[in-house]
Amino acid sequence: MFEKTAKKLEGSPLFQGIVGNDLISLLYCLEPRIRIYEKNQYITIAGDKFDSTGVVLEGQAMVNKENAAGNRIMMTMLKPGDMFGEVLVFSNQSIWPSTVQAYGNCKVLFLTKDKIMGKCEKICPHHKMIIQNMLTIVSEKALLLNRRVEYLTIVGIRKKISTFLIEQYKKKKSTTFTLPMNRRELAEFLNVSRPSLSREMCRMRDQDIIDFHMATIKIIDVEQLKKQI
């Protein structure tokens, strides 16, 4: 029953160190629910009651949040193996703080809080490992959130774009790379308008700092790009 699902979860940080028959047995213990969503369909909505944390099995999903003015801000993009709602497992809060929406056709596995945190009746040896993995994920996401806050404090569109591109350059170890999100999503991530983002990127292209085509970016002058920060 869970053989195919286990294969898809072997690369998930939540199940790191648990493979093969051990992972299959653990899934029988956890009794997950699997749901399929169509493009743009809401997986969770901010304010709804929280009952399960999710792991993306197929496709991608966006985590969005509205600010005080009612504007939507994209917090992150989820890919297969990524999870959402893990912080709520360790919290007394019982509602979703953010909205999760299918970016395309998407399949999600849900695990209830009780199954994750509750005492394992089968004394499953890998149950404790899941909790340890989840704590690691929560810690890493806390660090990522700090980085997100840093982006929001950067003044100026060019500085935000340059900071993001330099980070991608260091991550990819190449001056040519594909952006992990489209132009609209990048604008939301940097908390700028899409037209303003496009205009500034075109100016940077005209100044021979970068070049781009669709989602592919080429940094022409790395040192000049660093000076924009």
XYZ file of C-alpha atoms in Angstrom:
229
model
C 0.000 0.000 0.000
C 2.752 2.479 0.932
C 5.568 1.098 -1.242
C 5.348 3.823 -3.919
C 4.799 6.528 -1.339
C 7.850 5.417 0.652
C 9.995 5.630 -2.481
C 8.954 9.258 -2.989
C 9.673 10.111 0.641
C 13.209 8.739 0.793
C 14.627 12.135 -0.172
C 12.479 14.041 2.318
C 14.328 15.659 5.258
C 11.560 14.429 7.564
C 12.416 10.801 6.817
C 16.175 11.210 6.565
C 17.939 8.042 7.695
C 14.834 5.880 7.234
C 14.639 3.864 4.007
C 13.207 0.727 2.427
C 11.054 -1.562 4.540
C 11.728 0.525 7.652
C 10.065 3.524 6.017
C 7.151 1.421 4.774
C 6.577 0.050 8.285
C 6.751 3.540 9.737
C 4.093 4.795 7.314
C 1.739 2.028 8.405
C 2.345 3.223 11.956
C 1.744 6.903 11.129
C -1.404 6.229 9.040
C -1.016 9.250 6.718
C -3.704 10.742 4.483
C -2.858 11.491 0.853
C -4.680 14.214 -1.069
C -4.451 15.370 -4.702
C -4.865 19.048 -5.648
C -5.276 20.799 -8.981
C -3.379 23.919 -10.048
C -4.196 26.981 -7.891
C -6.336 24.927 -5.528
C -5.927 25.828 -1.863
C -4.298 23.173 0.299
C -4.630 25.184 3.514
C -6.073 28.635 4.153
C -4.778 31.014 6.812
C -7.165 30.974 9.769
C -8.445 27.447 9.167
C -8.102 24.876 11.925
C -4.801 22.991 11.965
C -4.985 19.221 12.311
C -2.136 17.822 10.214
C 1.272 18.764 8.875
C 1.876 18.169 5.164
C 4.655 16.764 2.999
C 4.651 17.442 -0.746
C 4.868 14.173 -2.692
C 4.482 15.476 -6.247
C 4.397 18.907 -7.867
C 5.003 22.226 -6.125
C 3.097 24.443 -3.714
C 3.393 28.090 -2.645
C 3.197 29.346 0.931
C 1.563 32.800 0.937
C 0.731 35.287 3.641
C -1.184 38.566 3.615
C 0.238 41.674 5.273
C -1.779 44.292 7.169
C -2.654 46.054 3.902
C -4.094 42.868 2.443
C -1.288 42.351 -0.057
C -0.165 38.784 -0.672
C 3.477 37.978 -0.001
C 4.986 34.693 -1.138
C 6.958 33.224 1.741
C 8.423 30.173 0.032
C 8.000 27.572 -2.703
C 7.612 23.934 -1.672
C 8.991 21.117 -3.817
C 8.648 17.309 -3.462
C 9.923 16.218 -0.054
C 9.345 19.623 1.578
C 6.912 19.932 4.461
C 4.689 22.653 5.882
C 2.975 23.158 9.225
C 5.804 21.498 11.160
C 6.135 24.420 13.579
C 2.502 24.006 14.636
C 3.193 20.439 15.767
C 5.233 21.861 18.648
C 2.898 24.790 19.283
C -0.346 25.315 21.171
C -1.655 27.288 18.190
C -4.461 25.462 16.416
C -4.926 27.498 13.217
C -2.906 27.819 10.017
C -0.912 31.091 9.973
C -0.349 30.974 6.190
C -2.099 29.844 3.026
C -0.637 26.979 0.999
C -1.692 26.791 -2.648
C -0.930 24.221 -5.342
C 1.430 25.732 -7.928
C 0.478 23.007 -10.396
C -1.091 19.600 -9.988
C 0.083 18.555 -6.559
C -0.039 15.511 -4.276
C 0.363 15.964 -0.516
C 0.768 13.532 2.368
C -0.681 14.616 5.735
C 0.413 13.424 9.175
C -1.667 14.228 12.253
C -0.031 15.871 15.250
C -1.135 12.999 17.492
C 0.540 10.408 15.280
C 3.792 12.360 15.210
C 4.000 13.401 18.854
C 1.931 10.680 20.502
C 3.323 7.555 22.079
C 3.977 4.868 19.478
C 1.888 1.838 20.420
C 3.980 -0.373 18.135
C 7.206 0.856 19.788
C 8.504 1.774 16.338
C 12.303 2.309 16.537
C 12.190 5.043 13.896
C 9.462 7.120 15.496
C 11.958 9.035 17.627
C 14.051 9.730 14.534
C 11.124 11.518 12.877
C 10.827 13.895 15.831
C 14.575 14.557 15.719
C 14.392 15.223 11.972
C 11.442 17.549 12.480
C 13.291 19.567 15.123
C 16.185 19.953 12.673
C 13.793 21.173 9.960
C 12.196 23.682 12.352
C 15.622 25.042 13.319
C 16.724 25.416 9.700
C 13.482 27.157 8.741
C 13.933 29.572 11.635
C 17.279 30.545 10.134
C 15.664 30.921 6.702
C 12.970 33.142 8.200
C 15.674 35.384 9.606
C 17.083 35.681 6.079
C 13.633 36.539 4.764
C 13.356 39.327 7.330
C 16.744 40.632 6.193
C 15.416 40.930 2.629
C 12.457 42.928 3.864
C 14.813 45.376 5.579
C 16.985 45.964 2.500
C 16.236 49.437 1.126
C 16.076 49.765 -2.645
C 14.965 47.410 -5.415
C 18.426 47.163 -6.967
C 20.001 46.179 -3.663
C 17.393 43.452 -3.176
C 17.869 42.091 -6.704
C 21.654 42.202 -6.444
C 21.676 40.486 -3.051
C 19.424 37.728 -4.348
C 21.469 37.184 -7.525
C 24.767 37.096 -5.628
C 23.329 34.473 -3.266
C 22.194 32.375 -6.229
C 25.618 32.780 -7.853
C 27.344 31.505 -4.715
C 24.841 28.679 -4.334
C 25.044 27.520 -7.972
C 28.781 28.266 -8.242
C 28.150 29.617 -11.735
C 27.533 33.011 -13.340
C 24.725 31.458 -15.396
C 21.792 29.860 -13.592
C 18.026 29.409 -13.633
C 15.989 31.326 -11.099
C 14.090 29.078 -8.645
C 10.908 31.103 -9.246
C 9.256 33.131 -11.986
C 9.231 36.948 -12.185
C 5.961 37.375 -10.296
C 7.077 35.063 -7.496
C 10.450 36.793 -7.287
C 8.731 40.155 -6.972
C 6.595 38.821 -4.127
C 9.617 37.256 -2.448
C 11.544 40.545 -2.579
C 8.406 42.488 -1.597
C 8.487 44.749 -4.665
C 6.055 45.276 -7.540
C 6.552 43.156 -10.633
C 6.791 46.168 -13.044
C 9.413 47.798 -10.802
C 11.391 44.556 -10.673
C 11.334 44.202 -14.463
C 12.352 47.833 -15.029
C 15.303 47.591 -12.661
C 16.506 44.306 -14.146
C 16.344 45.881 -17.616
C 18.428 48.826 -16.386
C 20.995 46.413 -14.972
C 21.054 44.613 -18.319
C 21.542 47.897 -20.200
C 24.488 48.643 -17.900
C 26.065 45.269 -18.769
C 25.830 44.019 -15.190
C 23.531 41.089 -15.967
C 21.739 39.504 -18.890
C 18.619 37.358 -18.810
C 16.196 35.401 -20.921
C 13.028 34.099 -19.304
C 14.149 32.497 -16.007
C 17.816 32.186 -17.019
C 20.187 34.760 -15.552
C 23.761 35.474 -16.610
C 25.909 37.675 -14.413
C 28.195 39.593 -16.766
C 30.132 41.527 -14.138
C 30.209 39.898 -10.701
C 32.242 42.661 -9.061
C 29.942 45.365 -10.395
C 26.932 43.411 -9.151
C 28.465 43.209 -5.672
C 28.906 46.980 -5.682
C 25.128 47.386 -6.060
C 24.569 45.869 -2.614
